[in-house]
Amino acid sequence: INNVLRVLEEKNYSGLDIDFEYIYPSDRENYNNFLRKVVARLRPLGYSITTALAPKISADQEGILYEAHDYPVHGELADHVIIMTYEWGYTYSPPRAVAPINEVRRVLNYAVTAIPRQKIFMGIPNYGYNWTLPFEEGTAAQTISNVGAVDLAYNVGASISFDPIAQAPYFRYYDENGRQHEVWFEDARSILAKLTLANEFRVGGLSYWTINRYFPQNWLVLNSVYDVVKVL
C-alpha cells in the first residue's frame, strides 16, 4: 500500500483500480480485508478506488475466477466496480462471441442485487478472436482488433453475419493453407446492444478493455447515445 501511495503521488494519478484475479477461494476474506486497508489509507487523501470483478451470475458461483470476488463487499467499499463482462469467447475456448449480450444480462441481473447500480461500470471488449477450425482443446485463438476483423473479412471475401442471440458479428473463411477459421468481434451493432443494456439496467458507467485500440465505429455509436464529457 505504501508503494501504491508513492506511485499515485509521483504520477499525480486520481485513483487506483485493483484487479486481482484467480484468487484462491480460501483467500476471499483476506482479499476483502486488503481492500478495507487500501480504502482506509487512500480515501482520506482524496483518491478514488475502483475494483475489477469477474462476471458472476450468483453469489455462490463456483470456480477460481469467481469465489473470492465478494460482490457485496466490493460494492460497499469501492467508489466503482468494473464488472469484466467479456471473455466468454477467449484464447482457449471454442469459437463464440467475446461478450454475448444474453450472458452479460445474466451477470447484470445478479450484480444489481449486490452492488449499488450507480457504482457499476459494465465492461465492454474492444477486440475479437480468430479461431482455427475444427476447434481442438488446448489450441489458441489469435486476438484480432475489431477494425482488423472487418479488413480481414473484406480481404478474404467473407460475408459478415450477425448472431441475434449474442448480438455479435462473426464470419468464417479459409486461409491460404485450406484451413477454415471463425472470427468473432465487435461492431457498431454489438456496441449499441451493449449500451442499450447498460441503459436498461441504469448502471453508473462503462469500462472498455482496452480503450487504446483503434475502433472508430465505437465512438460514433457512443457519441450518438451519450453526451461524452472529458473530466480528467
CSV table of C-alpha atoms in Angstrom, one decimal, residues 19-215:
chain,number,residue,atom,x,y,z
A,19,ASP,CA,-7.7,-6.1,-10.4
A,20,PHE,CA,-6.6,-9.3,-8.7
A,21,GLU,CA,-7.8,-12.4,-10.5
A,22,TYR,CA,-7.5,-16.2,-9.9
A,23,ILE,CA,-7.5,-15.7,-6.1
A,24,TYR,CA,-8.0,-18.9,-4.1
A,25,PRO,CA,-11.5,-19.1,-2.5
A,26,SER,CA,-9.8,-19.6,0.9
A,27,ASP,CA,-8.3,-16.1,0.5
A,28,ARG,CA,-11.7,-14.4,0.0
A,29,GLU,CA,-11.7,-12.7,3.4
A,30,ASN,CA,-8.0,-11.9,3.1
A,31,TYR,CA,-8.8,-10.0,-0.1
A,32,ASN,CA,-11.7,-8.3,1.5
A,33,ASN,CA,-9.5,-7.1,4.4
A,34,PHE,CA,-6.8,-5.9,2.0
A,35,LEU,CA,-9.5,-3.8,0.3
A,36,ARG,CA,-10.5,-2.4,3.6
A,37,LYS,CA,-7.0,-1.4,4.4
A,38,VAL,CA,-6.5,0.2,0.9
A,39,VAL,CA,-9.7,2.2,1.3
A,40,ALA,CA,-8.8,3.4,4.8
A,41,ARG,CA,-5.5,4.7,3.5
A,42,LEU,CA,-6.4,6.2,0.2
A,43,ARG,CA,-9.9,7.6,0.6
A,44,PRO,CA,-9.0,10.2,3.3
A,45,LEU,CA,-6.3,11.5,0.8
A,46,GLY,CA,-9.0,12.1,-1.9
A,47,TYR,CA,-8.1,9.1,-4.2
A,48,SER,CA,-10.9,7.1,-5.8
A,49,ILE,CA,-10.8,3.3,-5.6
A,50,THR,CA,-12.1,1.0,-8.2
A,51,THR,CA,-12.1,-2.8,-8.3
A,52,ALA,CA,-12.4,-5.2,-11.2
A,53,LEU,CA,-14.8,-8.2,-10.7
A,54,ALA,CA,-15.3,-11.4,-12.5
A,55,PRO,CA,-18.7,-11.7,-14.2
A,56,LYS,CA,-20.7,-13.7,-11.7
A,57,ILE,CA,-24.3,-14.8,-12.1
A,58,SER,CA,-24.9,-15.7,-8.4
A,59,ALA,CA,-23.3,-15.2,-5.0
A,60,ASP,CA,-22.2,-18.9,-4.7
A,61,GLN,CA,-20.9,-19.4,-8.2
A,62,GLU,CA,-18.1,-21.9,-8.2
A,63,GLY,CA,-14.7,-21.5,-9.8
A,64,ILE,CA,-11.4,-19.9,-9.0
A,65,LEU,CA,-12.3,-16.8,-11.1
A,66,TYR,CA,-15.4,-16.2,-9.0
A,67,GLU,CA,-15.4,-17.4,-5.5
A,68,ALA,CA,-13.0,-14.9,-3.9
A,69,HIS,CA,-14.8,-11.9,-5.6
A,70,ASP,CA,-17.3,-10.8,-3.0
A,71,TYR,CA,-19.7,-8.5,-4.8
A,72,PRO,CA,-21.4,-7.0,-1.7
A,73,VAL,CA,-18.1,-6.2,0.0
A,74,HIS,CA,-16.7,-4.6,-3.2
A,75,GLY,CA,-19.9,-2.7,-3.7
A,76,GLU,CA,-19.7,-1.3,-0.2
A,77,LEU,CA,-16.0,-0.4,-0.2
A,78,ALA,CA,-15.2,0.8,-3.7
A,79,ASP,CA,-16.2,4.0,-5.3
A,80,HIS,CA,-16.9,2.0,-8.5
A,81,VAL,CA,-16.6,-1.6,-9.6
A,82,ILE,CA,-15.7,-2.7,-13.1
A,83,ILE,CA,-17.5,-5.9,-14.0
A,84,MET,CA,-15.5,-7.7,-16.6
A,85,THR,CA,-18.4,-8.8,-18.8
A,86,TYR,CA,-16.3,-10.3,-21.5
A,87,GLU,CA,-14.1,-13.4,-22.3
A,88,TRP,CA,-16.9,-15.9,-22.8
A,89,GLY,CA,-15.1,-16.5,-26.0
A,90,TYR,CA,-11.4,-16.4,-25.2
A,91,THR,CA,-8.0,-17.6,-26.3
A,92,TYR,CA,-8.5,-21.3,-25.3
A,93,SER,CA,-12.3,-21.6,-25.7
A,94,PRO,CA,-14.3,-22.9,-28.6
A,95,PRO,CA,-15.4,-20.2,-31.0
A,96,ARG,CA,-18.1,-17.9,-29.6
A,97,ALA,CA,-18.8,-14.2,-29.0
A,98,VAL,CA,-16.5,-12.5,-26.6
A,99,ALA,CA,-19.3,-10.8,-24.8
A,100,PRO,CA,-22.7,-12.4,-25.7
A,101,ILE,CA,-25.4,-9.9,-24.7
A,102,ASN,CA,-27.6,-12.7,-23.2
A,103,GLU,CA,-24.7,-13.7,-20.9
A,104,VAL,CA,-23.9,-10.1,-19.9
A,105,ARG,CA,-27.6,-9.7,-19.0
A,106,ARG,CA,-27.4,-12.7,-16.6
A,107,VAL,CA,-24.4,-11.1,-14.9
A,108,LEU,CA,-26.1,-7.7,-14.5
A,109,ASN,CA,-29.3,-9.4,-13.2
A,110,TYR,CA,-27.2,-10.6,-10.2
A,111,ALA,CA,-24.9,-7.6,-9.9
A,112,VAL,CA,-27.6,-5.0,-9.3
A,113,THR,CA,-28.9,-7.1,-6.4
A,114,ALA,CA,-25.5,-7.0,-4.7
A,115,ILE,CA,-23.9,-3.6,-5.7
A,116,PRO,CA,-25.5,-0.1,-6.0
A,117,ARG,CA,-26.3,0.5,-9.6
A,118,GLN,CA,-24.5,3.8,-9.8
A,119,LYS,CA,-21.3,2.1,-8.7
A,120,ILE,CA,-21.3,-0.5,-11.5
A,121,PHE,CA,-19.2,0.0,-14.7
A,122,MET,CA,-20.2,-2.6,-17.3
A,123,GLY,CA,-17.2,-4.0,-19.2
A,124,ILE,CA,-17.1,-3.8,-23.0
A,125,PRO,CA,-14.4,-5.7,-25.0
A,126,ASN,CA,-12.6,-3.8,-27.7
A,127,TYR,CA,-11.2,-6.8,-29.5
A,128,GLY,CA,-12.1,-10.2,-31.0
A,129,TYR,CA,-10.7,-13.6,-31.7
A,130,ASN,CA,-9.8,-15.6,-34.7
A,131,TRP,CA,-10.1,-19.4,-34.2
A,132,THR,CA,-8.8,-22.2,-36.5
A,133,LEU,CA,-11.4,-24.9,-37.2
A,134,PRO,CA,-12.1,-27.6,-36.2
A,135,PHE,CA,-11.5,-26.4,-32.7
A,136,GLU,CA,-9.2,-28.7,-30.7
A,137,GLU,CA,-8.8,-28.5,-26.9
A,138,GLY,CA,-5.6,-26.7,-26.0
A,139,THR,CA,-5.2,-24.7,-29.2
A,140,ALA,CA,-5.1,-20.9,-29.0
A,141,ALA,CA,-7.2,-18.4,-30.9
A,142,GLN,CA,-5.5,-15.3,-32.2
A,143,THR,CA,-6.5,-11.9,-30.9
A,144,ILE,CA,-7.8,-9.5,-33.6
A,145,SER,CA,-8.8,-5.9,-33.5
A,146,ASN,CA,-12.4,-5.0,-34.5
A,147,VAL,CA,-11.1,-3.0,-37.4
A,148,GLY,CA,-8.7,-5.8,-38.3
A,149,ALA,CA,-11.6,-8.2,-38.4
A,150,VAL,CA,-13.5,-6.1,-40.9
A,151,ASP,CA,-10.4,-5.7,-43.0
A,152,LEU,CA,-9.8,-9.4,-42.9
A,153,ALA,CA,-13.4,-10.2,-44.0
A,154,TYR,CA,-13.0,-7.8,-46.9
A,155,ASN,CA,-9.6,-9.2,-48.0
A,156,VAL,CA,-10.8,-12.8,-47.9
A,157,GLY,CA,-14.2,-12.1,-49.4
A,158,ALA,CA,-16.1,-13.3,-46.4
A,159,SER,CA,-19.7,-12.3,-45.6
A,160,ILE,CA,-20.2,-11.0,-42.0
A,161,SER,CA,-23.1,-12.5,-40.2
A,162,PHE,CA,-24.8,-11.3,-37.0
A,163,ASP,CA,-25.9,-13.6,-34.2
A,164,PRO,CA,-29.3,-12.4,-32.9
A,165,ILE,CA,-28.9,-14.1,-29.5
A,166,ALA,CA,-25.3,-13.0,-28.7
A,167,GLN,CA,-25.9,-9.7,-30.6
A,168,ALA,CA,-22.4,-10.0,-32.1
A,169,PRO,CA,-20.9,-10.2,-35.6
A,170,TYR,CA,-18.9,-13.2,-36.9
A,171,PHE,CA,-17.7,-14.7,-40.2
A,172,ARG,CA,-15.9,-17.8,-41.5
A,173,TYR,CA,-13.2,-18.1,-44.2
A,174,TYR,CA,-10.5,-20.4,-45.5
A,175,ASP,CA,-6.8,-19.4,-45.3
A,176,GLU,CA,-4.2,-19.9,-48.0
A,177,ASN,CA,-3.4,-23.4,-46.5
A,178,GLY,CA,-7.1,-24.5,-46.8
A,179,ARG,CA,-7.8,-24.2,-43.1
A,180,GLN,CA,-11.1,-22.9,-42.0
A,181,HIS,CA,-11.3,-20.0,-39.5
A,182,GLU,CA,-14.1,-18.5,-37.4
A,183,VAL,CA,-13.8,-14.9,-36.3
A,184,TRP,CA,-15.9,-13.1,-33.6
A,185,PHE,CA,-15.6,-9.4,-32.9
A,186,GLU,CA,-17.5,-6.2,-32.1
A,187,ASP,CA,-19.1,-3.7,-34.4
A,188,ALA,CA,-21.5,-0.7,-34.2
A,189,ARG,CA,-24.5,-3.1,-33.8
A,190,SER,CA,-23.0,-5.1,-30.9
A,191,ILE,CA,-21.8,-1.9,-29.2
A,192,LEU,CA,-25.3,-0.4,-29.5
A,193,ALA,CA,-26.8,-3.5,-28.0
A,194,LYS,CA,-24.4,-3.2,-25.0
A,195,LEU,CA,-25.1,0.5,-24.5
A,196,THR,CA,-28.8,-0.2,-24.6
A,197,LEU,CA,-28.4,-2.9,-22.0
A,198,ALA,CA,-26.4,-0.6,-19.8
A,199,ASN,CA,-29.1,2.0,-20.0
A,200,GLU,CA,-31.8,-0.6,-19.3
A,201,PHE,CA,-30.0,-1.6,-16.0
A,202,ARG,CA,-29.2,2.1,-15.2
A,203,VAL,CA,-25.6,1.3,-14.3
A,204,GLY,CA,-23.2,4.0,-13.4
A,205,GLY,CA,-20.9,3.7,-16.5
A,206,LEU,CA,-18.9,1.7,-18.9
A,207,SER,CA,-15.4,0.4,-19.0
A,208,TYR,CA,-13.6,-0.6,-22.2
A,209,TRP,CA,-10.8,-3.3,-22.4
A,210,THR,CA,-8.9,-1.7,-23.9
A,211,ILE,CA,-9.5,1.9,-24.8
A,212,ASN,CA,-6.4,2.3,-26.9
A,213,ARG,CA,-7.3,0.1,-29.8
A,214,TYR,CA,-8.5,2.0,-32.9
A,215,PHE,CA,-12.2,1.4,-33.2
